[in-house]
Amino acid sequence: MAKLLEYQGKEWLRKAGIPVPVGRAASSPEEAEQIAAELGKPVAVKAQVQAGGRGKSGAVKLVDTPAEARAAAASILGTIIKGYPVRKVLVEEKLNIAGEYYVTIIVNSARNARCPMMMFSTEGGMDIESVPEEKIFRLLISPLNGLEVYDAVDMLVKAGIPNDQLMTFANILVKLWNAYKKYDCFTLEINPLVLTAGGDLVAADCKMEIDNSSVYRHPEMGIEIARDFPHEPTELDRIGWGIEKTDTRGSGFVMSMGFDEKSPGYIGYHPIGGGSAMMGMDALNKVNLKPANYADTSGNPVASKVYRVAKVVLSQPNIDGYLLGGFMMANQEQWHHAHAVVKALREILPKKPGLPCVLLLCGNKEEESLAILREGLSNVEGATRVEIYGREHVTDTDFIGQRLLALVQEYQAEKRKQGGDQ
């Protein structure tokens, strides 16, 4: 999913008619001080990262003066929260809180639902997992009919919202649903939804995730990569997303796995499908080899798309091998993979002579695909450690792992010898 930062999500909520605190993002302590001075009131300084638990980690600070806002921003910017560096802070007005509520819309994928679902609780401002089950109220929303005001009112009555506040809350919930649908959200959450001392409802926080298959419909959001990473996107992640972004014919993407480009034993990893990917990981783990990346080419992608993935995987610096892991009897026509991998290896192997390559490919058009691989790589410069296997080893992770390890050990010994001779 494509996750927006809090300040970005709040801007789209504001455009949908949902009140948000006044403020904006800052990239430096000086800018934070200027924003606080312009607001002329106590402010909250909040780290902007794709991670929860910011308050617990000290990345949200309430201050009274511009000078304090500057100091708060200085203490937050540049820190690391759950693997994400803080590059921006949101400086916004401090709210006079009378009550805190929780509201979210997610996709309920249960067999008897398969539709959007709204969750509401009067116990906002804390992890929803910590809220007692009886305090969480759920409402399934028809994708065709949407959320009507009377549906929202029914849920709010059950939650115990006073009669004189029902329409205020209901109108916000309907606007939230309209935003969810308009922006093609996968998740849209406000926690807390604050009731101020003056009786206004304000979105004090925002978690917005856009369905990655719908990102192309929203160029106005400026989403760089429509994927959820446990880290800041790397250059490899950006290149990998570029393959998928411009070509929707089957799946074909690459993403980083923490490869430091210096340590030995990393393998350019090219699985075919989710189940195959897990088996390939098992093959690598059993022999203490590590994936430099994750990739996938499934759903019958065209050869040009598979080629781009294979070329990116193989082009990573200092990898000690390449594994094409087709640990499944795929129903897609595998000769597209064969043509693509041949082209990529013919371009890469002369530059990385002797690079270990174990190619496992089976399923539809298997015999033709293996013939393409063998013929296409038979006279390639540098193709001295290429082994090709089919269905006889489709689930044999032990064998594939051991063959790759043996080739990698030869390759590493050769590199050490060449280094010693220089």
Short mmCIF file of N, CA, C and O in Angstrom, two decimals, residues 154-248:
data_model
loop_
_atom_site.label_atom_id
_atom_site.label_comp_id
_atom_site.label_asym_id
_atom_site.label_seq_id
_atom_site.Cartn_x
_atom_site.Cartn_y
_atom_site.Cartn_z
N ASP A 154 -26.98 5.31 13.90
CA ASP A 154 -27.27 4.05 14.61
C ASP A 154 -26.04 3.55 15.35
O ASP A 154 -26.13 3.14 16.52
N MET A 155 -24.89 3.57 14.69
CA MET A 155 -23.66 3.10 15.33
C MET A 155 -23.25 4.02 16.48
O MET A 155 -22.84 3.56 17.55
N LEU A 156 -23.40 5.31 16.30
CA LEU A 156 -23.01 6.27 17.32
C LEU A 156 -23.89 6.17 18.56
O LEU A 156 -23.42 6.34 19.69
N VAL A 157 -25.18 5.90 18.35
CA VAL A 157 -26.09 5.70 19.50
C VAL A 157 -25.63 4.51 20.32
O VAL A 157 -25.58 4.56 21.56
N LYS A 158 -25.28 3.41 19.62
CA LYS A 158 -24.79 2.23 20.33
C LYS A 158 -23.50 2.52 21.09
O LYS A 158 -23.25 1.94 22.16
N ALA A 159 -22.69 3.44 20.55
CA ALA A 159 -21.42 3.77 21.20
C ALA A 159 -21.60 4.71 22.38
O ALA A 159 -20.65 4.94 23.14
N GLY A 160 -22.80 5.28 22.52
CA GLY A 160 -23.06 6.14 23.67
C GLY A 160 -22.84 7.62 23.43
O GLY A 160 -22.72 8.40 24.39
N ILE A 161 -22.80 8.05 22.17
CA ILE A 161 -22.64 9.48 21.88
C ILE A 161 -23.94 10.21 22.26
O ILE A 161 -25.03 9.77 21.88
N PRO A 162 -23.86 11.31 23.01
CA PRO A 162 -25.07 12.03 23.44
C PRO A 162 -25.90 12.52 22.25
O PRO A 162 -25.36 12.81 21.18
N ASN A 163 -27.18 12.63 22.44
CA ASN A 163 -28.09 13.01 21.36
C ASN A 163 -27.74 14.36 20.73
O ASN A 163 -27.85 14.53 19.52
N ASP A 164 -27.31 15.31 21.55
CA ASP A 164 -27.03 16.64 21.01
C ASP A 164 -25.74 16.68 20.18
O ASP A 164 -25.44 17.69 19.54
N GLN A 165 -24.96 15.58 20.19
CA GLN A 165 -23.72 15.54 19.41
C GLN A 165 -23.80 14.55 18.24
O GLN A 165 -22.88 14.46 17.44
N LEU A 166 -24.90 13.86 18.14
CA LEU A 166 -25.00 12.79 17.14
C LEU A 166 -24.75 13.29 15.72
O LEU A 166 -23.99 12.67 14.96
N MET A 167 -25.40 14.36 15.31
CA MET A 167 -25.27 14.82 13.93
C MET A 167 -23.88 15.38 13.65
O MET A 167 -23.36 15.24 12.53
N THR A 168 -23.26 15.99 14.66
CA THR A 168 -21.89 16.48 14.48
C THR A 168 -20.95 15.32 14.16
O THR A 168 -20.15 15.38 13.22
N PHE A 169 -21.07 14.24 14.95
CA PHE A 169 -20.24 13.07 14.71
C PHE A 169 -20.62 12.38 13.39
O PHE A 169 -19.75 11.98 12.61
N ALA A 170 -21.92 12.23 13.14
CA ALA A 170 -22.37 11.51 11.95
C ALA A 170 -21.88 12.19 10.67
O ALA A 170 -21.46 11.53 9.71
N ASN A 171 -21.94 13.50 10.64
CA ASN A 171 -21.49 14.23 9.45
C ASN A 171 -20.00 14.01 9.19
O ASN A 171 -19.57 13.88 8.04
N ILE A 172 -19.21 13.97 10.26
CA ILE A 172 -17.77 13.71 10.10
C ILE A 172 -17.54 12.30 9.55
O ILE A 172 -16.71 12.08 8.66
N LEU A 173 -18.29 11.32 10.07
CA LEU A 173 -18.11 9.96 9.62
C LEU A 173 -18.49 9.80 8.14
O LEU A 173 -17.82 9.08 7.40
N VAL A 174 -19.54 10.47 7.72
CA VAL A 174 -19.94 10.41 6.31
C VAL A 174 -18.87 11.06 5.43
O VAL A 174 -18.54 10.55 4.35
N LYS A 175 -18.32 12.18 5.88
CA LYS A 175 -17.26 12.84 5.11
C LYS A 175 -16.01 11.95 5.04
O LYS A 175 -15.32 11.91 4.02
N LEU A 176 -15.76 11.22 6.12
CA LEU A 176 -14.61 10.31 6.13
C LEU A 176 -14.83 9.21 5.09
O LEU A 176 -13.90 8.85 4.36
N TRP A 177 -16.05 8.66 5.03
CA TRP A 177 -16.34 7.65 4.04
C TRP A 177 -16.20 8.20 2.62
O TRP A 177 -15.62 7.55 1.73
N ASN A 178 -16.67 9.41 2.39
CA ASN A 178 -16.56 10.02 1.06
C ASN A 178 -15.10 10.19 0.66
O ASN A 178 -14.73 9.98 -0.50
N ALA A 179 -14.28 10.57 1.63
CA ALA A 179 -12.84 10.71 1.35
C ALA A 179 -12.22 9.35 1.06
O ALA A 179 -11.38 9.21 0.16
N TYR A 180 -12.61 8.35 1.83
CA TYR A 180 -12.10 6.98 1.64
C TYR A 180 -12.36 6.51 0.22
O TYR A 180 -11.48 5.95 -0.45
N LYS A 181 -13.57 6.74 -0.25
CA LYS A 181 -13.95 6.29 -1.58
C LYS A 181 -13.30 7.15 -2.67
O LYS A 181 -12.77 6.62 -3.66
N LYS A 182 -13.30 8.45 -2.48
CA LYS A 182 -12.76 9.36 -3.49
C LYS A 182 -11.27 9.14 -3.72
O LYS A 182 -10.79 9.18 -4.87
N TYR A 183 -10.53 8.91 -2.64
CA TYR A 183 -9.07 8.77 -2.75
C TYR A 183 -8.62 7.32 -2.90
O TYR A 183 -7.42 7.05 -2.85
N ASP A 184 -9.56 6.40 -3.09
CA ASP A 184 -9.23 4.98 -3.28
C ASP A 184 -8.36 4.46 -2.13
O ASP A 184 -7.32 3.83 -2.35
N CYS A 185 -8.81 4.70 -0.91
CA CYS A 185 -8.03 4.30 0.26
C CYS A 185 -8.16 2.80 0.52
O CYS A 185 -9.17 2.17 0.21
N PHE A 186 -7.14 2.26 1.10
CA PHE A 186 -7.19 0.91 1.67
C PHE A 186 -7.46 1.02 3.16
O PHE A 186 -8.20 0.22 3.73
N THR A 187 -6.85 2.02 3.79
CA THR A 187 -7.09 2.34 5.20
C THR A 187 -7.17 3.85 5.34
O THR A 187 -6.38 4.58 4.75
N LEU A 188 -8.13 4.32 6.12
CA LEU A 188 -8.22 5.74 6.46
C LEU A 188 -8.63 5.84 7.92
O LEU A 188 -9.72 5.44 8.29
N GLU A 189 -7.73 6.35 8.74
CA GLU A 189 -7.92 6.33 10.19
C GLU A 189 -7.66 7.70 10.80
O GLU A 189 -6.73 8.40 10.40
N ILE A 190 -8.49 8.05 11.77
CA ILE A 190 -8.27 9.24 12.60
C ILE A 190 -8.20 8.78 14.05
O ILE A 190 -9.16 8.24 14.58
N ASN A 191 -7.04 8.96 14.65
CA ASN A 191 -6.87 8.59 16.05
C ASN A 191 -5.80 9.46 16.71
O ASN A 191 -4.63 9.29 16.45
N PRO A 192 -6.24 10.43 17.51
CA PRO A 192 -7.63 10.60 17.95
C PRO A 192 -8.42 11.59 17.09
O PRO A 192 -7.85 12.52 16.53
N LEU A 193 -9.71 11.35 17.03
CA LEU A 193 -10.66 12.35 16.58
C LEU A 193 -11.02 13.12 17.85
O LEU A 193 -11.60 12.57 18.78
N VAL A 194 -10.61 14.39 17.90
CA VAL A 194 -10.70 15.17 19.14
C VAL A 194 -11.97 16.01 19.17
O VAL A 194 -12.31 16.68 18.19
N LEU A 195 -12.67 15.94 20.28
CA LEU A 195 -13.74 16.87 20.59
C LEU A 195 -13.14 17.96 21.44
O LEU A 195 -12.64 17.70 22.54
N THR A 196 -13.12 19.20 20.92
CA THR A 196 -12.50 20.30 21.65
C THR A 196 -13.44 20.84 22.73
O THR A 196 -14.64 20.52 22.75
N ALA A 197 -12.87 21.65 23.60
CA ALA A 197 -13.68 22.26 24.66
C ALA A 197 -14.77 23.15 24.08
O ALA A 197 -15.81 23.37 24.72
N GLY A 198 -14.57 23.62 22.84
CA GLY A 198 -15.57 24.46 22.20
C GLY A 198 -16.63 23.66 21.45
O GLY A 198 -17.52 24.24 20.82
N GLY A 199 -16.54 22.33 21.49
CA GLY A 199 -17.55 21.49 20.88
C GLY A 199 -17.29 21.12 19.43
O GLY A 199 -18.18 20.57 18.75
N ASP A 200 -16.07 21.41 18.93
CA ASP A 200 -15.73 21.07 17.55
C ASP A 200 -15.04 19.71 17.47
O ASP A 200 -14.33 19.30 18.40
N LEU A 201 -15.23 19.02 16.36
CA LEU A 201 -14.52 17.77 16.10
C LEU A 201 -13.36 18.06 15.15
O LEU A 201 -13.55 18.68 14.09
N VAL A 202 -12.16 17.61 15.52
CA VAL A 202 -10.95 17.89 14.75
C VAL A 202 -10.14 16.61 14.62
O VAL A 202 -9.96 15.87 15.60
N ALA A 203 -9.63 16.35 13.42
CA ALA A 203 -8.76 15.18 13.20
C ALA A 203 -7.37 15.52 13.69
O ALA A 203 -6.61 16.21 13.02
N ALA A 204 -7.03 15.02 14.88
CA ALA A 204 -5.73 15.34 15.47
C ALA A 204 -4.61 14.48 14.91
O ALA A 204 -3.43 14.79 15.10
N ASP A 205 -4.95 13.41 14.23
CA ASP A 205 -3.95 12.56 13.58
C ASP A 205 -4.60 11.95 12.35
O ASP A 205 -5.84 11.96 12.22
N CYS A 206 -3.80 11.40 11.47
CA CYS A 206 -4.35 10.79 10.27
C CYS A 206 -3.42 9.70 9.77
O CYS A 206 -2.21 9.89 9.65
N LYS A 207 -4.00 8.54 9.50
CA LYS A 207 -3.28 7.45 8.83
C LYS A 207 -4.03 7.16 7.54
O LYS A 207 -5.18 6.72 7.56
N MET A 208 -3.36 7.41 6.42
CA MET A 208 -4.00 7.22 5.12
C MET A 208 -3.13 6.32 4.25
O MET A 208 -1.95 6.60 4.04
N GLU A 209 -3.73 5.22 3.76
CA GLU A 209 -3.05 4.31 2.86
C GLU A 209 -3.88 4.19 1.59
O GLU A 209 -5.07 3.87 1.65
N ILE A 210 -3.25 4.44 0.45
CA ILE A 210 -3.93 4.37 -0.83
C ILE A 210 -3.70 2.99 -1.45
O ILE A 210 -2.58 2.48 -1.44
N ASP A 211 -4.75 2.39 -1.97
CA ASP A 211 -4.62 1.10 -2.66
C ASP A 211 -3.62 1.25 -3.79
O ASP A 211 -3.77 2.10 -4.67
N ASN A 212 -2.57 0.40 -3.78
CA ASN A 212 -1.50 0.60 -4.76
C ASN A 212 -1.97 0.43 -6.20
O ASN A 212 -1.40 1.03 -7.12
N SER A 213 -3.02 -0.35 -6.43
CA SER A 213 -3.52 -0.53 -7.79
C SER A 213 -4.28 0.70 -8.28
O SER A 213 -4.64 0.77 -9.46
N SER A 214 -4.53 1.65 -7.37
CA SER A 214 -5.28 2.86 -7.75
C SER A 214 -4.43 4.11 -7.76
O SER A 214 -4.94 5.19 -8.07
N VAL A 215 -3.16 3.97 -7.45
CA VAL A 215 -2.29 5.14 -7.36
C VAL A 215 -2.23 5.91 -8.68
O VAL A 215 -2.17 7.14 -8.69
N TYR A 216 -2.29 5.19 -9.80
CA TYR A 216 -2.19 5.87 -11.10
C TYR A 216 -3.33 6.86 -11.31
O TYR A 216 -3.22 7.79 -12.13
N ARG A 217 -4.43 6.68 -10.57
CA ARG A 217 -5.57 7.59 -10.71
C ARG A 217 -5.38 8.87 -9.92
O ARG A 217 -6.21 9.78 -10.00
N HIS A 218 -4.32 8.94 -9.13
CA HIS A 218 -4.13 10.10 -8.25
C HIS A 218 -2.74 10.71 -8.40
O HIS A 218 -1.97 10.78 -7.44
N PRO A 219 -2.42 11.20 -9.58
CA PRO A 219 -1.11 11.86 -9.75
C PRO A 219 -0.98 13.10 -8.89
O PRO A 219 0.13 13.53 -8.57
N GLU A 220 -2.13 13.68 -8.49
CA GLU A 220 -2.10 14.88 -7.67
C GLU A 220 -1.50 14.62 -6.29
O GLU A 220 -1.08 15.56 -5.60
N MET A 221 -1.45 13.37 -5.88
CA MET A 221 -0.89 13.05 -4.56
C MET A 221 0.63 12.94 -4.58
O MET A 221 1.25 12.91 -3.51
N GLY A 222 1.22 12.87 -5.74
CA GLY A 222 2.67 12.83 -5.83
C GLY A 222 3.30 11.62 -5.15
O GLY A 222 4.39 11.73 -4.57
N ILE A 223 2.64 10.46 -5.20
CA ILE A 223 3.15 9.26 -4.54
C ILE A 223 4.32 8.70 -5.35
O ILE A 223 4.17 8.37 -6.52
N GLU A 224 5.47 8.59 -4.71
CA GLU A 224 6.68 8.13 -5.41
C GLU A 224 6.67 6.63 -5.63
O GLU A 224 6.94 6.13 -6.73
N ILE A 225 6.38 5.86 -4.57
CA ILE A 225 6.39 4.40 -4.65
C ILE A 225 5.16 3.88 -3.93
O ILE A 225 4.94 4.18 -2.76
N ALA A 226 4.37 3.08 -4.61
CA ALA A 226 3.13 2.56 -4.03
C ALA A 226 3.36 1.22 -3.35
O ALA A 226 2.74 0.21 -3.69
N ARG A 227 4.28 1.20 -2.42
CA ARG A 227 4.55 -0.02 -1.66
C ARG A 227 4.81 0.34 -0.21
O ARG A 227 5.20 1.46 0.11
N ASP A 228 4.64 -0.66 0.65
CA ASP A 228 4.85 -0.48 2.08
C ASP A 228 6.21 -1.09 2.44
O ASP A 228 6.41 -2.30 2.31
N PHE A 229 7.16 -0.24 2.85
CA PHE A 229 8.50 -0.71 3.20
C PHE A 229 8.73 -0.60 4.70
O PHE A 229 8.21 0.32 5.35
N PRO A 230 9.54 -1.49 5.27
CA PRO A 230 9.93 -1.36 6.67
C PRO A 230 11.11 -0.41 6.85
O PRO A 230 11.75 -0.39 7.89
N HIS A 231 11.41 0.36 5.79
CA HIS A 231 12.55 1.26 5.81
C HIS A 231 12.30 2.34 4.76
O HIS A 231 11.35 2.26 3.98
N GLU A 232 13.16 3.34 4.74
CA GLU A 232 13.06 4.34 3.68
C GLU A 232 13.38 3.69 2.34
O GLU A 232 14.27 2.87 2.25
N PRO A 233 12.64 4.01 1.28
CA PRO A 233 12.93 3.40 -0.01
C PRO A 233 14.37 3.65 -0.45
O PRO A 233 14.89 4.75 -0.33
N THR A 234 15.01 2.60 -0.94
CA THR A 234 16.37 2.70 -1.46
C THR A 234 16.31 2.97 -2.96
O THR A 234 15.25 2.95 -3.58
N GLU A 235 17.48 3.17 -3.56
CA GLU A 235 17.53 3.36 -5.00
C GLU A 235 17.04 2.12 -5.72
O GLU A 235 16.35 2.22 -6.75
N LEU A 236 17.36 0.93 -5.17
CA LEU A 236 16.86 -0.31 -5.76
C LEU A 236 15.34 -0.35 -5.71
O LEU A 236 14.69 -0.78 -6.67
N ASP A 237 14.75 0.07 -4.60
CA ASP A 237 13.30 0.09 -4.47
C ASP A 237 12.67 1.01 -5.52
O ASP A 237 11.63 0.69 -6.11
N ARG A 238 13.31 2.15 -5.75
CA ARG A 238 12.77 3.09 -6.74
C ARG A 238 12.85 2.52 -8.15
O ARG A 238 11.93 2.64 -8.94
N ILE A 239 13.98 1.87 -8.45
CA ILE A 239 14.12 1.25 -9.77
C ILE A 239 13.10 0.11 -9.93
O ILE A 239 12.44 -0.02 -10.96
N GLY A 240 12.97 -0.71 -8.89
CA GLY A 240 12.02 -1.82 -8.94
C GLY A 240 10.60 -1.36 -9.13
O GLY A 240 9.84 -1.95 -9.92
N TRP A 241 10.19 -0.30 -8.43
CA TRP A 241 8.84 0.20 -8.60
C TRP A 241 8.62 0.75 -10.00
O TRP A 241 7.53 0.65 -10.56
N GLY A 242 9.68 1.29 -10.59
CA GLY A 242 9.56 1.82 -11.94
C GLY A 242 9.16 0.75 -12.94
O GLY A 242 8.47 1.03 -13.93
N ILE A 243 9.58 -0.50 -12.70
CA ILE A 243 9.21 -1.60 -13.59
C ILE A 243 7.71 -1.86 -13.50
O ILE A 243 7.02 -2.01 -14.51
N GLU A 244 7.19 -1.90 -12.30
CA GLU A 244 5.78 -2.22 -12.08
C GLU A 244 4.88 -1.04 -12.43
O GLU A 244 3.77 -1.23 -12.95
N LYS A 245 5.35 0.15 -12.17
CA LYS A 245 4.54 1.34 -12.37
C LYS A 245 4.17 1.54 -13.84
O LYS A 245 3.07 2.00 -14.16
N THR A 246 5.07 1.20 -14.72
CA THR A 246 4.85 1.47 -16.13
C THR A 246 4.39 0.25 -16.93
O THR A 246 4.20 0.34 -18.13
N ASP A 247 4.22 -0.89 -16.26
CA ASP A 247 3.85 -2.11 -16.97
C ASP A 247 3.02 -3.01 -16.05
O ASP A 247 3.56 -3.59 -15.11
N THR A 248 1.73 -3.12 -16.31
CA THR A 248 0.85 -3.89 -15.43
C THR A 248 0.57 -5.30 -15.97
O THR A 248 -0.32 -5.98 -15.48
#
